JSON list of C-alpha atoms in Angstrom, two decimals:
[
{"chain": "J", "resi": 1, "resn": "MET", "atom": "CA", "xyz": [93.07, 123.75, 132.31]},
{"chain": "J", "resi": 2, "resn": "ASP", "atom": "CA", "xyz": [93.10, 122.65, 135.43]},
{"chain": "J", "resi": 3, "resn": "ASN", "atom": "CA", "xyz": [95.72, 121.11, 137.25]},
{"chain": "J", "resi": 4, "resn": "VAL", "atom": "CA", "xyz": [94.48, 117.97, 137.71]},
{"chain": "J", "resi": 5, "resn": "VAL", "atom": "CA", "xyz": [94.06, 117.85, 133.34]},
{"chain": "J", "resi": 6, "resn": "TYR", "atom": "CA", "xyz": [98.09, 119.17, 133.93]},
{"chain": "J", "resi": 7, "resn": "ILE", "atom": "CA", "xyz": [99.08, 116.70, 136.52]},
{"chain": "J", "resi": 8, "resn": "ALA", "atom": "CA", "xyz": [97.74, 113.43, 133.94]},
{"chain": "J", "resi": 9, "resn": "ILE", "atom": "CA", "xyz": [99.14, 114.91, 130.77]},
{"chain": "J", "resi": 10, "resn": "ASN", "atom": "CA", "xyz": [102.43, 115.52, 133.01]},
{"chain": "J", "resi": 11, "resn": "ARG", "atom": "CA", "xyz": [102.34, 111.98, 134.62]},
{"chain": "J", "resi": 12, "resn": "ILE", "atom": "CA", "xyz": [101.14, 110.64, 130.81]},
{"chain": "J", "resi": 13, "resn": "LYS", "atom": "CA", "xyz": [104.29, 111.71, 128.85]},
{"chain": "J", "resi": 14, "resn": "LYS", "atom": "CA", "xyz": [106.17, 109.93, 130.77]},
{"chain": "J", "resi": 15, "resn": "LEU", "atom": "CA", "xyz": [105.07, 106.76, 130.46]},
{"chain": "J", "resi": 16, "resn": "PRO", "atom": "CA", "xyz": [106.21, 104.45, 127.17]},
{"chain": "J", "resi": 17, "resn": "ALA", "atom": "CA", "xyz": [104.76, 105.03, 124.06]},
{"chain": "J", "resi": 18, "resn": "GLN", "atom": "CA", "xyz": [103.22, 101.46, 123.31]},
{"chain": "J", "resi": 19, "resn": "THR", "atom": "CA", "xyz": [100.91, 102.60, 126.63]},
{"chain": "J", "resi": 20, "resn": "ILE", "atom": "CA", "xyz": [100.03, 105.62, 125.75]},
{"chain": "J", "resi": 21, "resn": "GLU", "atom": "CA", "xyz": [98.93, 104.39, 122.57]},
{"chain": "J", "resi": 22, "resn": "ILE", "atom": "CA", "xyz": [96.57, 101.84, 124.58]},
{"chain": "J", "resi": 23, "resn": "LEU", "atom": "CA", "xyz": [95.28, 104.28, 126.60]},
{"chain": "J", "resi": 24, "resn": "LYS", "atom": "CA", "xyz": [93.98, 106.59, 124.02]},
{"chain": "J", "resi": 25, "resn": "SER", "atom": "CA", "xyz": [92.31, 103.84, 122.16]},
{"chain": "J", "resi": 26, "resn": "ALA", "atom": "CA", "xyz": [91.05, 103.16, 125.66]},
{"chain": "J", "resi": 27, "resn": "SER", "atom": "CA", "xyz": [90.28, 106.98, 126.00]},
{"chain": "J", "resi": 28, "resn": "CYS", "atom": "CA", "xyz": [87.23, 106.07, 123.52]},
{"chain": "J", "resi": 29, "resn": "ILE", "atom": "CA", "xyz": [85.70, 103.16, 125.47]},
{"chain": "J", "resi": 30, "resn": "ASN", "atom": "CA", "xyz": [84.55, 104.42, 128.59]},
{"chain": "J", "resi": 31, "resn": "ASN", "atom": "CA", "xyz": [85.70, 105.75, 131.89]},
{"chain": "J", "resi": 32, "resn": "SER", "atom": "CA", "xyz": [85.39, 101.51, 132.14]},
{"chain": "J", "resi": 33, "resn": "PHE", "atom": "CA", "xyz": [86.80, 98.75, 130.26]},
{"chain": "J", "resi": 34, "resn": "ASP", "atom": "CA", "xyz": [88.43, 95.11, 130.06]},
{"chain": "J", "resi": 35, "resn": "SER", "atom": "CA", "xyz": [92.03, 93.92, 129.37]},
{"chain": "J", "resi": 36, "resn": "VAL", "atom": "CA", "xyz": [89.74, 91.34, 126.54]},
{"chain": "J", "resi": 37, "resn": "THR", "atom": "CA", "xyz": [88.21, 94.37, 124.99]},
{"chain": "J", "resi": 38, "resn": "LEU", "atom": "CA", "xyz": [91.65, 96.51, 124.85]},
{"chain": "J", "resi": 39, "resn": "SER", "atom": "CA", "xyz": [93.25, 94.03, 123.45]},
{"chain": "J", "resi": 40, "resn": "LYS", "atom": "CA", "xyz": [91.24, 93.32, 120.75]},
{"chain": "J", "resi": 41, "resn": "ILE", "atom": "CA", "xyz": [91.41, 96.94, 119.55]},
{"chain": "J", "resi": 42, "resn": "THR", "atom": "CA", "xyz": [94.36, 97.85, 120.53]},
{"chain": "J", "resi": 43, "resn": "ALA", "atom": "CA", "xyz": [95.57, 94.31, 118.55]},
{"chain": "J", "resi": 44, "resn": "LYS", "atom": "CA", "xyz": [97.77, 93.60, 121.21]},
{"chain": "J", "resi": 45, "resn": "SER", "atom": "CA", "xyz": [98.67, 90.47, 123.15]},
{"chain": "J", "resi": 46, "resn": "PRO", "atom": "CA", "xyz": [96.01, 90.16, 126.41]},
{"chain": "J", "resi": 47, "resn": "GLU", "atom": "CA", "xyz": [99.51, 89.77, 127.65]},
{"chain": "J", "resi": 48, "resn": "GLU", "atom": "CA", "xyz": [101.23, 93.06, 126.96]},
{"chain": "J", "resi": 49, "resn": "THR", "atom": "CA", "xyz": [97.50, 95.19, 126.83]},
{"chain": "J", "resi": 50, "resn": "LYS", "atom": "CA", "xyz": [97.51, 93.98, 130.86]},
{"chain": "J", "resi": 51, "resn": "GLU", "atom": "CA", "xyz": [101.33, 94.51, 131.13]},
{"chain": "J", "resi": 52, "resn": "ASN", "atom": "CA", "xyz": [101.19, 98.19, 129.42]},
{"chain": "J", "resi": 53, "resn": "LEU", "atom": "CA", "xyz": [97.65, 99.11, 131.72]},
{"chain": "J", "resi": 54, "resn": "SER", "atom": "CA", "xyz": [99.91, 98.45, 134.65]},
{"chain": "J", "resi": 55, "resn": "ARG", "atom": "CA", "xyz": [102.06, 101.21, 134.33]},
{"chain": "J", "resi": 56, "resn": "ALA", "atom": "CA", "xyz": [99.32, 103.80, 134.22]},
{"chain": "J", "resi": 57, "resn": "VAL", "atom": "CA", "xyz": [97.81, 102.41, 137.34]},
{"chain": "J", "resi": 58, "resn": "GLU", "atom": "CA", "xyz": [101.23, 102.65, 138.87]},
{"chain": "J", "resi": 59, "resn": "GLU", "atom": "CA", "xyz": [100.77, 105.66, 137.43]},
{"chain": "J", "resi": 60, "resn": "GLY", "atom": "CA", "xyz": [97.78, 106.60, 139.13]},
{"chain": "J", "resi": 61, "resn": "LEU", "atom": "CA", "xyz": [95.58, 107.16, 135.60]},
{"chain": "J", "resi": 62, "resn": "LEU", "atom": "CA", "xyz": [94.11, 103.85, 136.25]},
{"chain": "J", "resi": 63, "resn": "ILE", "atom": "CA", "xyz": [92.88, 101.56, 138.97]},
{"chain": "J", "resi": 64, "resn": "TYR", "atom": "CA", "xyz": [91.84, 98.20, 138.69]},
{"chain": "J", "resi": 65, "resn": "GLU", "atom": "CA", "xyz": [89.45, 96.16, 141.13]},
{"chain": "J", "resi": 66, "resn": "LYS", "atom": "CA", "xyz": [87.29, 93.08, 139.65]},
{"chain": "J", "resi": 67, "resn": "GLY", "atom": "CA", "xyz": [88.30, 92.78, 136.07]},
{"chain": "J", "resi": 68, "resn": "LYS", "atom": "CA", "xyz": [87.65, 96.61, 135.39]},
{"chain": "J", "resi": 69, "resn": "TYR", "atom": "CA", "xyz": [90.06, 99.07, 134.70]},
{"chain": "J", "resi": 70, "resn": "ASN", "atom": "CA", "xyz": [88.22, 102.09, 135.29]},
{"chain": "J", "resi": 71, "resn": "PHE", "atom": "CA", "xyz": [89.91, 106.26, 134.66]},
{"chain": "J", "resi": 72, "resn": "LEU", "atom": "CA", "xyz": [90.30, 107.65, 138.18]},
{"chain": "J", "resi": 73, "resn": "HIS", "atom": "CA", "xyz": [88.95, 110.82, 137.17]},
{"chain": "J", "resi": 74, "resn": "ASP", "atom": "CA", "xyz": [87.37, 111.77, 133.53]},
{"chain": "J", "resi": 75, "resn": "ARG", "atom": "CA", "xyz": [89.84, 114.51, 134.05]},
{"chain": "J", "resi": 76, "resn": "ILE", "atom": "CA", "xyz": [92.34, 111.44, 133.09]},
{"chain": "J", "resi": 77, "resn": "GLN", "atom": "CA", "xyz": [90.45, 110.07, 130.29]},
{"chain": "J", "resi": 78, "resn": "GLN", "atom": "CA", "xyz": [89.83, 113.28, 128.75]},
{"chain": "J", "resi": 79, "resn": "ALA", "atom": "CA", "xyz": [93.73, 114.51, 129.00]},
{"chain": "J", "resi": 80, "resn": "VAL", "atom": "CA", "xyz": [94.17, 110.47, 127.19]},
{"chain": "J", "resi": 81, "resn": "HIS", "atom": "CA", "xyz": [91.84, 111.93, 125.15]},
{"chain": "J", "resi": 82, "resn": "SER", "atom": "CA", "xyz": [92.63, 114.21, 123.80]},
{"chain": "J", "resi": 83, "resn": "PHE", "atom": "CA", "xyz": [96.01, 113.84, 122.74]},
{"chain": "J", "resi": 84, "resn": "LEU", "atom": "CA", "xyz": [93.94, 111.55, 119.66]},
{"chain": "J", "resi": 85, "resn": "ASP", "atom": "CA", "xyz": [93.28, 113.78, 116.28]},
{"chain": "J", "resi": 86, "resn": "ALA", "atom": "CA", "xyz": [90.12, 113.95, 115.14]},
{"chain": "J", "resi": 87, "resn": "GLU", "atom": "CA", "xyz": [90.74, 110.94, 112.45]},
{"chain": "J", "resi": 88, "resn": "THR", "atom": "CA", "xyz": [92.19, 108.88, 113.89]},
{"chain": "J", "resi": 89, "resn": "LYS", "atom": "CA", "xyz": [89.12, 108.51, 116.78]},
{"chain": "J", "resi": 90, "resn": "LYS", "atom": "CA", "xyz": [87.15, 107.76, 113.86]},
{"chain": "J", "resi": 91, "resn": "HIS", "atom": "CA", "xyz": [88.98, 105.15, 113.43]},
{"chain": "J", "resi": 92, "resn": "ILE", "atom": "CA", "xyz": [89.08, 103.96, 117.70]},
{"chain": "J", "resi": 93, "resn": "HIS", "atom": "CA", "xyz": [85.30, 104.28, 117.46]},
{"chain": "J", "resi": 94, "resn": "MET", "atom": "CA", "xyz": [84.40, 102.25, 114.78]},
{"chain": "J", "resi": 95, "resn": "LYS", "atom": "CA", "xyz": [86.58, 99.05, 115.98]},
{"chain": "J", "resi": 96, "resn": "ILE", "atom": "CA", "xyz": [84.99, 99.55, 118.89]},
{"chain": "J", "resi": 97, "resn": "GLY", "atom": "CA", "xyz": [81.44, 99.91, 118.16]},
{"chain": "J", "resi": 98, "resn": "MET", "atom": "CA", "xyz": [81.95, 97.29, 115.10]},
{"chain": "J", "resi": 99, "resn": "LEU", "atom": "CA", "xyz": [83.35, 94.92, 117.62]},
{"chain": "J", "resi": 100, "resn": "LEU", "atom": "CA", "xyz": [80.65, 95.27, 120.38]},
{"chain": "J", "resi": 101, "resn": "LEU", "atom": "CA", "xyz": [77.75, 94.86, 117.45]},
{"chain": "J", "resi": 102, "resn": "GLU", "atom": "CA", "xyz": [80.15, 92.07, 116.21]},
{"chain": "J", "resi": 103, "resn": "GLU", "atom": "CA", "xyz": [80.22, 90.75, 119.73]},
{"chain": "J", "resi": 104, "resn": "ALA", "atom": "CA", "xyz": [76.64, 91.62, 121.47]},
{"chain": "J", "resi": 105, "resn": "SER", "atom": "CA", "xyz": [73.91, 88.92, 121.76]},
{"chain": "J", "resi": 106, "resn": "GLU", "atom": "CA", "xyz": [70.10, 89.71, 120.98]},
{"chain": "J", "resi": 107, "resn": "SER", "atom": "CA", "xyz": [69.37, 90.75, 124.74]},
{"chain": "J", "resi": 108, "resn": "GLU", "atom": "CA", "xyz": [73.23, 92.51, 124.92]},
{"chain": "J", "resi": 109, "resn": "LEU", "atom": "CA", "xyz": [72.92, 94.38, 121.77]},
{"chain": "J", "resi": 110, "resn": "GLU", "atom": "CA", "xyz": [69.29, 95.58, 123.74]},
{"chain": "J", "resi": 111, "resn": "ASP", "atom": "CA", "xyz": [71.14, 96.43, 126.86]},
{"chain": "J", "resi": 112, "resn": "ARG", "atom": "CA", "xyz": [74.06, 97.50, 125.30]},
{"chain": "J", "resi": 113, "resn": "ILE", "atom": "CA", "xyz": [72.41, 99.74, 121.92]},
{"chain": "J", "resi": 114, "resn": "TYR", "atom": "CA", "xyz": [73.27, 102.96, 122.37]},
{"chain": "J", "resi": 115, "resn": "GLU", "atom": "CA", "xyz": [77.10, 102.84, 123.36]},
{"chain": "J", "resi": 116, "resn": "ILE", "atom": "CA", "xyz": [77.10, 101.19, 120.59]},
{"chain": "J", "resi": 117, "resn": "VAL", "atom": "CA", "xyz": [75.25, 103.65, 118.73]},
{"chain": "J", "resi": 118, "resn": "ASP", "atom": "CA", "xyz": [76.85, 105.96, 119.53]},
{"chain": "J", "resi": 119, "resn": "HIS", "atom": "CA", "xyz": [80.80, 104.49, 118.74]},
{"chain": "J", "resi": 120, "resn": "LEU", "atom": "CA", "xyz": [79.20, 103.92, 116.06]},
{"chain": "J", "resi": 121, "resn": "ASN", "atom": "CA", "xyz": [77.91, 107.43, 115.00]},
{"chain": "J", "resi": 122, "resn": "ASP", "atom": "CA", "xyz": [81.36, 109.04, 115.56]},
{"chain": "J", "resi": 123, "resn": "SER", "atom": "CA", "xyz": [82.77, 107.53, 112.84]},
{"chain": "J", "resi": 124, "resn": "ILE", "atom": "CA", "xyz": [79.92, 106.72, 110.39]},
{"chain": "J", "resi": 125, "resn": "ASP", "atom": "CA", "xyz": [82.49, 108.73, 107.61]},
{"chain": "J", "resi": 126, "resn": "LEU", "atom": "CA", "xyz": [84.42, 105.91, 107.71]},
{"chain": "J", "resi": 127, "resn": "ILE", "atom": "CA", "xyz": [81.66, 103.46, 106.25]},
{"chain": "J", "resi": 128, "resn": "LYS", "atom": "CA", "xyz": [81.08, 103.29, 102.45]},
{"chain": "J", "resi": 129, "resn": "LEU", "atom": "CA", "xyz": [79.22, 100.78, 101.91]},
{"chain": "J", "resi": 130, "resn": "LYS", "atom": "CA", "xyz": [75.03, 101.98, 101.31]},
{"chain": "J", "resi": 131, "resn": "ASN", "atom": "CA", "xyz": [74.53, 98.51, 103.53]},
{"chain": "J", "resi": 132, "resn": "GLU", "atom": "CA", "xyz": [76.63, 99.00, 106.09]},
{"chain": "J", "resi": 133, "resn": "HIS", "atom": "CA", "xyz": [74.66, 102.70, 106.71]},
{"chain": "J", "resi": 134, "resn": "GLU", "atom": "CA", "xyz": [71.75, 100.85, 107.13]},
{"chain": "J", "resi": 135, "resn": "LYS", "atom": "CA", "xyz": [72.67, 99.13, 109.66]},
{"chain": "J", "resi": 136, "resn": "ILE", "atom": "CA", "xyz": [73.22, 101.50, 111.75]},
{"chain": "J", "resi": 137, "resn": "MET", "atom": "CA", "xyz": [70.63, 103.61, 110.42]},
{"chain": "J", "resi": 138, "resn": "MET", "atom": "CA", "xyz": [68.24, 100.53, 111.80]},
{"chain": "J", "resi": 139, "resn": "LEU", "atom": "CA", "xyz": [70.29, 100.62, 115.14]},
{"chain": "J", "resi": 140, "resn": "ASN", "atom": "CA", "xyz": [69.86, 104.14, 115.53]},
{"chain": "J", "resi": 141, "resn": "PHE", "atom": "CA", "xyz": [66.17, 103.78, 114.92]},
{"chain": "J", "resi": 142, "resn": "ARG", "atom": "CA", "xyz": [65.84, 100.74, 117.04]},
{"chain": "J", "resi": 143, "resn": "ALA", "atom": "CA", "xyz": [67.54, 103.09, 119.92]},
{"chain": "J", "resi": 144, "resn": "GLY", "atom": "CA", "xyz": [65.32, 105.72, 119.28]},
{"chain": "J", "resi": 145, "resn": "LYS", "atom": "CA", "xyz": [62.51, 103.48, 119.78]},
{"chain": "J", "resi": 146, "resn": "LYS", "atom": "CA", "xyz": [64.09, 102.52, 122.94]},
{"chain": "J", "resi": 147, "resn": "ALA", "atom": "CA", "xyz": [64.33, 105.82, 124.83]},
{"chain": "J", "resi": 148, "resn": "LYS", "atom": "CA", "xyz": [61.40, 106.28, 123.25]},
{"chain": "J", "resi": 149, "resn": "SER", "atom": "CA", "xyz": [59.96, 103.51, 125.62]}
]
């Protein structure tokens, strides 16, 4: 384990449990994320989300600028991510993928297709309905076509 990860894990462990839980979900989104999306994923109020994220900023784990939070280093994001078990990761990725898909306009869907299918593909085991599988298959096809062009 490198020094950055070791220091990050010690800082993370000192945070309140609620802050750690919110950071775990944030680590599944991306290195950069906004509090509105995160509050929807965690089902916490925007105020509660911001309060918990401010604790992580104070600890030097996150940076806040221009309405976005960023993990200070990708190794910090990875350290937080390591606190999650595989099944929980799948559920979080499902929430993220479905939220992004639901909120995307047609042009946003085109711009964010890779991000959306990545999240949905990470949680494909959880999808039980045939029509949902077909929908994800079509999104993957669309992402493939975009990649090819």
